[in-house]
Coordinates of C-alpha atoms in Angstrom, one line a residue:
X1 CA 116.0 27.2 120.3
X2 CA 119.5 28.3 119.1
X3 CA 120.5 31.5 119.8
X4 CA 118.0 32.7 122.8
X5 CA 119.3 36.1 123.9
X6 CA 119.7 37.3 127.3
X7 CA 116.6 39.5 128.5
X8 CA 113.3 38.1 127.5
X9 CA 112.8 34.8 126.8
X10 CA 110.3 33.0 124.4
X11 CA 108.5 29.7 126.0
X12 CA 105.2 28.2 124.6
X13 CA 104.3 31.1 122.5
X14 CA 104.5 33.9 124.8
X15 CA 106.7 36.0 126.8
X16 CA 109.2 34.8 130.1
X17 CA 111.4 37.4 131.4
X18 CA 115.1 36.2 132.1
X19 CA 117.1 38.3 134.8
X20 CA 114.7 41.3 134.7
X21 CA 114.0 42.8 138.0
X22 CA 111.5 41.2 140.2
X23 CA 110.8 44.0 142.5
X24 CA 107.7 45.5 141.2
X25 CA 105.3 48.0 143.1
X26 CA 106.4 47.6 146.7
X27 CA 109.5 49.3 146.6
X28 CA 108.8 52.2 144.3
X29 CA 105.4 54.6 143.9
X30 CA 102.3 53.5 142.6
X31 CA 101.1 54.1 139.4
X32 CA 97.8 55.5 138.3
X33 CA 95.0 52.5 138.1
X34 CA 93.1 52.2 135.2
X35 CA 89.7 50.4 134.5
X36 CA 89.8 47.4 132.8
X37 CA 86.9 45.3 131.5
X38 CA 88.0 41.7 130.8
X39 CA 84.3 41.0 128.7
X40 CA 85.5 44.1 126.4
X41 CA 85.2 43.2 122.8
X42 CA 86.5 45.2 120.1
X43 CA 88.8 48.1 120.1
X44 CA 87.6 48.2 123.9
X45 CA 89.6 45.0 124.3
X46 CA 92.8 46.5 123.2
X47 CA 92.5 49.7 126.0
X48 CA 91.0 46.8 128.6
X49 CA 94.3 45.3 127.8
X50 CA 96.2 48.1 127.9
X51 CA 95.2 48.7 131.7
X52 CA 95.6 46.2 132.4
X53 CA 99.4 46.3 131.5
X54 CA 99.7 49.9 133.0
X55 CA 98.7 48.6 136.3
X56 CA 101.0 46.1 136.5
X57 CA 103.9 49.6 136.2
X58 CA 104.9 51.9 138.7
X59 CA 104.8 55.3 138.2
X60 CA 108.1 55.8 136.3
X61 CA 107.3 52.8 134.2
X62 CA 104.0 54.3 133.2
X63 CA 105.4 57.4 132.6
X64 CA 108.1 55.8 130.5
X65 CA 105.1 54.1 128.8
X66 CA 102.5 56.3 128.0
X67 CA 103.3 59.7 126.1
X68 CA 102.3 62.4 124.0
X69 CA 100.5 61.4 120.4
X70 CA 102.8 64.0 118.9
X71 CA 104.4 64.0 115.3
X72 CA 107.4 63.5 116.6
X73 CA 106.8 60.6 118.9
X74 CA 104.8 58.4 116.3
X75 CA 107.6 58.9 113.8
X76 CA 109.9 58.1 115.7
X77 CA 110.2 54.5 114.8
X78 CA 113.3 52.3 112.8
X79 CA 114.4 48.9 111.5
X80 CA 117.7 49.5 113.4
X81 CA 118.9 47.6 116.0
X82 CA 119.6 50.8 118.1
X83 CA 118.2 50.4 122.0
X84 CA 116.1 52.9 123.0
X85 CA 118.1 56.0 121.1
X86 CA 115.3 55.7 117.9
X87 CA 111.8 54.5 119.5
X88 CA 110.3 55.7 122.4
X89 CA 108.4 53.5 125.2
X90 CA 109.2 50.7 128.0
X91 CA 112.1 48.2 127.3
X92 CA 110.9 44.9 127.5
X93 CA 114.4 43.8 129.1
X94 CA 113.0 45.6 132.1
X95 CA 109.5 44.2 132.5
X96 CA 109.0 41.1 134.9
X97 CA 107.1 37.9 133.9
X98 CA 104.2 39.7 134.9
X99 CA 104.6 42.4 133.2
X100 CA 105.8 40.9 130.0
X101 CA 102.4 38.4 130.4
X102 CA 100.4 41.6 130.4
X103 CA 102.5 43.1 127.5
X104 CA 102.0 40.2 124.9
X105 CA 98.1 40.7 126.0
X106 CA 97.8 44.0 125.1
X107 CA 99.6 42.9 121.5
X108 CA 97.1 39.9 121.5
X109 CA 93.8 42.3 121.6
X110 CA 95.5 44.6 118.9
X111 CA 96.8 42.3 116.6
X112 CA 95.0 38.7 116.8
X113 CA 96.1 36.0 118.7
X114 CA 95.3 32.7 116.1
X115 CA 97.3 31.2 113.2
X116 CA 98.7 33.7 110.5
X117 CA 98.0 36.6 112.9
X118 CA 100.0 39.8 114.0
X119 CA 100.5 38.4 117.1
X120 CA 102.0 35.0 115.6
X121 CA 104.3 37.2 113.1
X122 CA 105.4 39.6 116.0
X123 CA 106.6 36.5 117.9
X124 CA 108.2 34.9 114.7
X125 CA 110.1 38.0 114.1
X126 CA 111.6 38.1 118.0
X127 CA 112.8 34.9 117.7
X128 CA 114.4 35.8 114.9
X129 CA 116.2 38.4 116.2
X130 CA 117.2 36.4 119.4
X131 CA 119.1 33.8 116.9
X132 CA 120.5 36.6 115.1
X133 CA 121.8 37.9 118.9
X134 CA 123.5 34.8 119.5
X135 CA 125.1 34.6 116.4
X136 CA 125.8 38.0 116.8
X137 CA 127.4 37.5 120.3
X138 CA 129.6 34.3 119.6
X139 CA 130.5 34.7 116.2
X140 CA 130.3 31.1 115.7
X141 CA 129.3 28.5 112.9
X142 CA 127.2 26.6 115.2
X143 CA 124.3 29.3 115.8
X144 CA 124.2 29.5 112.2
X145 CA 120.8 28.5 110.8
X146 CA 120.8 24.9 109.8
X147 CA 120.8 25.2 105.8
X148 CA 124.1 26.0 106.5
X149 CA 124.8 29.6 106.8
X150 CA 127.8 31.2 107.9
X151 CA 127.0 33.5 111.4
X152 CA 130.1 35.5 110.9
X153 CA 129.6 38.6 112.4
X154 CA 129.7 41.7 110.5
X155 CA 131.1 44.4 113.2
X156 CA 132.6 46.6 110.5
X157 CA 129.1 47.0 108.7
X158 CA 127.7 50.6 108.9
X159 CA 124.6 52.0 108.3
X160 CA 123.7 53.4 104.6
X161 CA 120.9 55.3 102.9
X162 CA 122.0 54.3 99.3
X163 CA 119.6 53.1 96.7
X164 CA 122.1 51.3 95.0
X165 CA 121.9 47.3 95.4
X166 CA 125.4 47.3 96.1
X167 CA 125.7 49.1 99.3
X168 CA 126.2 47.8 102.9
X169 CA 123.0 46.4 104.8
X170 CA 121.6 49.3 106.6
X171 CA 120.9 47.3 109.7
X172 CA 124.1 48.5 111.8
X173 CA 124.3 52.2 112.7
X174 CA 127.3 54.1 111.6
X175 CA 130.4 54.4 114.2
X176 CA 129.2 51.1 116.4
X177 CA 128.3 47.6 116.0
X178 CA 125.6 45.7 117.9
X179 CA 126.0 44.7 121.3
X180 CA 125.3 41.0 121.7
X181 CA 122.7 39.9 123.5
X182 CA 118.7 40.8 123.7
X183 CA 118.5 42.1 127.1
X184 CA 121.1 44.8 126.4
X185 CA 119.6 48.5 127.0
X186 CA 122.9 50.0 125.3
X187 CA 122.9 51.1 121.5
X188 CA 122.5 48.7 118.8
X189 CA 121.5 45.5 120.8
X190 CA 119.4 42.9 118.9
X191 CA 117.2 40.2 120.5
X192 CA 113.6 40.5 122.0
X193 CA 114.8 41.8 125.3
X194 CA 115.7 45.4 123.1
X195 CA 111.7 46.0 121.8
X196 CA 109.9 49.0 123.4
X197 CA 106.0 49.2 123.8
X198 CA 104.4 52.9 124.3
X199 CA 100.6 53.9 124.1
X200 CA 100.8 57.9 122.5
X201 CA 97.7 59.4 124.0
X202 CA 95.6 57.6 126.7
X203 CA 94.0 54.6 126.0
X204 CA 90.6 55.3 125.1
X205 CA 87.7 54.0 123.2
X206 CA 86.6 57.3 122.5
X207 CA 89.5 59.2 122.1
X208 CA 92.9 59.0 119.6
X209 CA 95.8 57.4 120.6
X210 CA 98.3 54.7 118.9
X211 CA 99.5 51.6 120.0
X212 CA 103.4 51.6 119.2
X213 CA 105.8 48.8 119.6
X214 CA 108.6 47.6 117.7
X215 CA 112.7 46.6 117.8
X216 CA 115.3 46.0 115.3
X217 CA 113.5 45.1 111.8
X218 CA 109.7 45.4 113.6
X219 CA 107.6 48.4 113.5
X220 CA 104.1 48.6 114.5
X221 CA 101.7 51.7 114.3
X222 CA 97.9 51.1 114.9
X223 CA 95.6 54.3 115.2
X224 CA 92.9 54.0 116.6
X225 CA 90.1 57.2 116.6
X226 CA 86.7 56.9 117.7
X227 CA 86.7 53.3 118.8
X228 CA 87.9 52.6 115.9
X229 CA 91.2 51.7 114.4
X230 CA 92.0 54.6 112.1
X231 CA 95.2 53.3 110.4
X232 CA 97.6 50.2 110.2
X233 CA 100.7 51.7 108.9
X234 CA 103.7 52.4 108.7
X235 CA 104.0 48.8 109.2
X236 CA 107.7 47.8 108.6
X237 CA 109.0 44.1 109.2
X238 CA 111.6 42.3 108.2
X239 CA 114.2 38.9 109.2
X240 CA 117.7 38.2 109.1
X241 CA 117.8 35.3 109.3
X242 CA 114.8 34.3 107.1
X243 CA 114.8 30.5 108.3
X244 CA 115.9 28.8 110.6
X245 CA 115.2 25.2 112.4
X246 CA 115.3 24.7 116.3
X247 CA 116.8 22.1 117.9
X248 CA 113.7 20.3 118.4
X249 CA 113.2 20.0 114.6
X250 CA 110.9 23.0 114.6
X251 CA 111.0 25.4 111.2
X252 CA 110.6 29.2 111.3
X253 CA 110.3 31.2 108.1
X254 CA 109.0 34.2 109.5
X255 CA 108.3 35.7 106.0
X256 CA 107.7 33.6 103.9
X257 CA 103.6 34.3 103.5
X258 CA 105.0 37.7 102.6
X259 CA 107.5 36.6 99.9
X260 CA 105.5 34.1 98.3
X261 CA 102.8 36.1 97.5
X262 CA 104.8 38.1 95.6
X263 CA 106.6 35.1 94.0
X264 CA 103.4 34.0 92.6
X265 CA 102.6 37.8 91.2
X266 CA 105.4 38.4 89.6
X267 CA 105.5 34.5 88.4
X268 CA 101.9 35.1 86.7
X269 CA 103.7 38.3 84.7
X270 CA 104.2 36.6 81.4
X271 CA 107.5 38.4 79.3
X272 CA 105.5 41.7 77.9
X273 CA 104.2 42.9 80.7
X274 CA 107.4 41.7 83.0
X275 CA 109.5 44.4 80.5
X276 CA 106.4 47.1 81.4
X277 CA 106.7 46.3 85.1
X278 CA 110.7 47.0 85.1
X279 CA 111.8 49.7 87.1
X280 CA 115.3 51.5 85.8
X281 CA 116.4 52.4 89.9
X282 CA 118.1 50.1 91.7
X283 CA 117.6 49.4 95.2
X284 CA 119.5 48.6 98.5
X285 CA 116.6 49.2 100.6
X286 CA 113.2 49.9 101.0
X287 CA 112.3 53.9 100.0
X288 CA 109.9 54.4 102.3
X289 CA 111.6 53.5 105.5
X290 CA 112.0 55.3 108.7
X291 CA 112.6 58.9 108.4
X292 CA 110.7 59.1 105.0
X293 CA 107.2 60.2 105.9
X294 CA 104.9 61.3 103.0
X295 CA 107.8 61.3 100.5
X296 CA 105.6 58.7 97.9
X297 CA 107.1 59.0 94.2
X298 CA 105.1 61.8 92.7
X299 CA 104.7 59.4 89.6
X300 CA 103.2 56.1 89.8
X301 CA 105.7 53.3 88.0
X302 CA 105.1 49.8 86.6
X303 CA 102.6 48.1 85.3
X304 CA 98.7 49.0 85.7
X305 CA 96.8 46.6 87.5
X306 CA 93.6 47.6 85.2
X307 CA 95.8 46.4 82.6
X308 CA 96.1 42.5 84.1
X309 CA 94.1 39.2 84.3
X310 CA 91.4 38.6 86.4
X311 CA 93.3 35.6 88.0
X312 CA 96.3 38.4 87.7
X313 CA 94.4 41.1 89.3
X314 CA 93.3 38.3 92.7
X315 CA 96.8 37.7 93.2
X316 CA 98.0 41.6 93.8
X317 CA 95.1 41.4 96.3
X318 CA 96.4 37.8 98.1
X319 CA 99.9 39.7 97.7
X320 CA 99.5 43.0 99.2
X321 CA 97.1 41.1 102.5
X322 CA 100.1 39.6 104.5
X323 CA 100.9 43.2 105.3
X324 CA 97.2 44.0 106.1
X325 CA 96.5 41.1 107.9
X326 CA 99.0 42.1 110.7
X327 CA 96.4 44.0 112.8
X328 CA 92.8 42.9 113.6
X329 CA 90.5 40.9 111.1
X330 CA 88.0 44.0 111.1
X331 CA 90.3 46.8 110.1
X332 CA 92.2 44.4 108.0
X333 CA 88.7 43.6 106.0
X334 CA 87.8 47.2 106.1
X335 CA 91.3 48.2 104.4
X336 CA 91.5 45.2 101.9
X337 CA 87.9 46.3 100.2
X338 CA 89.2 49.7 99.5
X339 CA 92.4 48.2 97.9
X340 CA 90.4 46.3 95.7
X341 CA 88.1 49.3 94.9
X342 CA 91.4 50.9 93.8
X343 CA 92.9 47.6 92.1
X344 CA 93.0 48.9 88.8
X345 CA 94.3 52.3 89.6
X346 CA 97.4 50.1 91.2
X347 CA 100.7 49.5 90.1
X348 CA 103.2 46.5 90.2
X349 CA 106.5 47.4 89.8
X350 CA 109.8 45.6 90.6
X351 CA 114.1 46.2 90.0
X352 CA 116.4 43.4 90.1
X353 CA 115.5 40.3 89.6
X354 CA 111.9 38.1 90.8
X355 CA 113.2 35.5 92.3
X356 CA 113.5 37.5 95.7
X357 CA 116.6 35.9 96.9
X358 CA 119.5 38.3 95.7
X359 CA 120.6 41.2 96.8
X360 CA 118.5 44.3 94.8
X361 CA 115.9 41.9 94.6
X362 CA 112.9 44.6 95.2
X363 CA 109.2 44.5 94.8
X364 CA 106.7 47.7 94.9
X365 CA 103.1 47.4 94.8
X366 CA 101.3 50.9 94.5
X367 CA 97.9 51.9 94.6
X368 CA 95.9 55.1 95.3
X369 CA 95.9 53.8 98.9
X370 CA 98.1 51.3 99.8
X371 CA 101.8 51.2 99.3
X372 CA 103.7 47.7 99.9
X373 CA 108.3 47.7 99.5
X374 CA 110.1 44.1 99.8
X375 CA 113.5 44.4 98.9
X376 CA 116.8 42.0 99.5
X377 CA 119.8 43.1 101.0
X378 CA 122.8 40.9 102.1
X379 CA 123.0 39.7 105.4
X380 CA 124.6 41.7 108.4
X381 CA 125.4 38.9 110.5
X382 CA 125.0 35.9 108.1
X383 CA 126.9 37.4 105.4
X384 CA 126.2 34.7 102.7
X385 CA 122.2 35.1 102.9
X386 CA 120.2 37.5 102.1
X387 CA 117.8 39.1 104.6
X388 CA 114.5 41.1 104.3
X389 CA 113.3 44.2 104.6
X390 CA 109.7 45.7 103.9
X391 CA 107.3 48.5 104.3
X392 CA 104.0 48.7 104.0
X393 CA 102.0 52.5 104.2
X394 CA 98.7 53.9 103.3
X395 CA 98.8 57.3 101.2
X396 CA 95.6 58.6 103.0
X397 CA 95.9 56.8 106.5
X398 CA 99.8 56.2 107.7
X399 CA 99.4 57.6 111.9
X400 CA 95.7 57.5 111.7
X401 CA 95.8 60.5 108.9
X402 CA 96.5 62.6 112.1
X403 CA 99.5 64.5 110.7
X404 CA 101.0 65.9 107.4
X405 CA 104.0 65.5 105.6
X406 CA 103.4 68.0 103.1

């Protein structure tokens, strides 16, 4: 694959490390071992796993791994590609092949390990980012994605806020660039090698804790409360570049499930309710990103889902699951019948065009529960495409409903 980044390594679906350090146990304290039971099913699966990781750690690693299910730890997620100064947890740039082996299990148990899976679009989305490292890194036409985009590196760009389609990509933070290369632990490296995993809280499957992992333009929050996953969200994914072919002919689109669904939506509006559905804001990225806890728009925008088709009202549903389906079939199921108990309390709304491939291109779905954001900015490093950036939240359940943002 073009553009594989120094630090971990993708092979055959999983995880290889690639000059990691290999000296594991021997040489530095023990950790604490924790009971695992590989016939677990269930959300005693995911802590099985989850052992089963920690053991493979020493002390400090477990200590880097596991931490307090504070406010302050859970929020501290981002989109940026800024090493290990905006999410807490283990690097993966540190972990051996063992390590890394038991890592993509414990994301396995949590997320589904088939076809159109969590698991599947947490792999997609590092490779992505290990092209976009390359690219990156050289600054050369030939890691460009083969439909032909430049890979011109953007070292200049700077991190913005602004809600106006105009404005830089906020994928760079302000006063530096990214580093090149995945396996880089300094500030602003992209690739898989710069994605942390932490467990807040113990593992338990009686207790409340959150799995938490994510890297530039991946965040993933489960809850889990009682044996039970209590929340999916915040959930934010995203792709620069969106596709991409490998050398061995081999296509990635890594959101494309996400983006046609709400092509065919917004395709279905007919010219009426396309006017009612038109937000006056413009957008340059998603509202409720990092940072913006609990801050939902007081007033709900758009157009009524009561208000559509039946056929109309099925295709907000197949729209919004994408984002839903990115944890366990079970919680996924669970959360999808209460959207569609709410359907006709929620709103479509949109800014920019539909067509989802221009920058200010942004889509908002918006119910009494859920809350779904896909919005296009201009590339960072391929400057002539655009590149994605989503959220999706839960009004009720973002963290698990374990904290307020009041």
């Amino acid at each position: 694959m073009a553009g594989v980044a120094v630090g971990v390594v993708l092979v055959g679906g999983g995880f290889v490390a690639a000059n990691a350090a290999t000296t594991t146990g021997a040489a530095k304290k023990a950790g604490v071992h924790y009971p695992v039971d590989k016939k677990a099913h269930g959300v005693a699966a995911v802590v099985s796993a989850a052992n089963a990781f920690l053991n493979t750690l020493d002390s400090d690693q477990q200590a880097e791994t596991v931490l307090d299910f504070s406010q302050a730890n859970a929020t501290a997620w981002s989109n940026l590609p800024c090493g290990s100064t905006c999410r807490p947890g283990i690097q993966f740039s540190s972990l051996s092949d063992e390590q890394l082996a038991a890592a993509e299990n414990v994301l396995k148990a949590a997320l589904g390990s088939g076809k159109d899976t969590g698991y599947e679009h947490v792999l997609e989305t590092l490779k992505a980012d290990d092209v976009l490292a390359s690219a990156q890194s050289t600054g050369s036409d030939s890691a460009a994605p083969t439909d032909g985009a430049s890979s011109a590196p953007s070292a200049d760009a700077s991190a913005s806020a602004s809600a106006d389609p105009s404005a830089t990509p906020t994928d760079v933070p302000t006063g530096a660039p990214p580093s090149g290369g995945g396996g880089g632990g300094g500030l602003g490296g992209y690739g898989s090698g710069v994605y942390f995993l932490a467990f807040l809280g113990t593992p338990s499957a009686d207790g409340t804790w959150q799995l938490h992992f994510g890297g530039h333009h991946l965040a993933v929050n489960v809850t889990y409360k009682d044996g039970k996953a209590a929340g999916a969200s915040p959930f934010f994914t995203g792709v620069e570049p969106t596709s991409w072919t490998d050398d061995d002919g081999t296509t990635h689109a890594p959101m494309a499930k996400f983006r046609d669904g709400l092509l065919k939506l917004t395709g279905s509006l007919n010219t009426a309710q396309l006017a009612t559905a038109k937000l006056s804001e413009s957008f340059g990225d998603v509202l409720l990103g990092p940072g913006e806890d609990g801050q939902f728009p007081a007033t709900k925008e758009g157009i009524k889902a009561g208000s559509l088709s039946a056929k109309q009202k099925k295709l907000v549903l197949e729209a919004i699951h994408p984002w839903v389906a990115d944890v366990d079939d079970a919680t996924a199921k669970q959360l999808m019948k209460t959207y569609a108990k709410e359907l006709d309390q929620t709103y479509v709304a949109y800014s920019g065009g539909t067509g989802l491939d221009t920058q200010g291109d942004y889509v908002r779905i918006d119910g009494p529960s859920v809350w779904v954001e896909f919005v296009c900015q201009n590339g960072v490093v391929y400057r002539d495409q655009i590149h994605y950036h989503t959220v999706y939240r839960d009004h009720t359940r973002d963290y698990g409903s374990e904290f307020s943002f009041s």
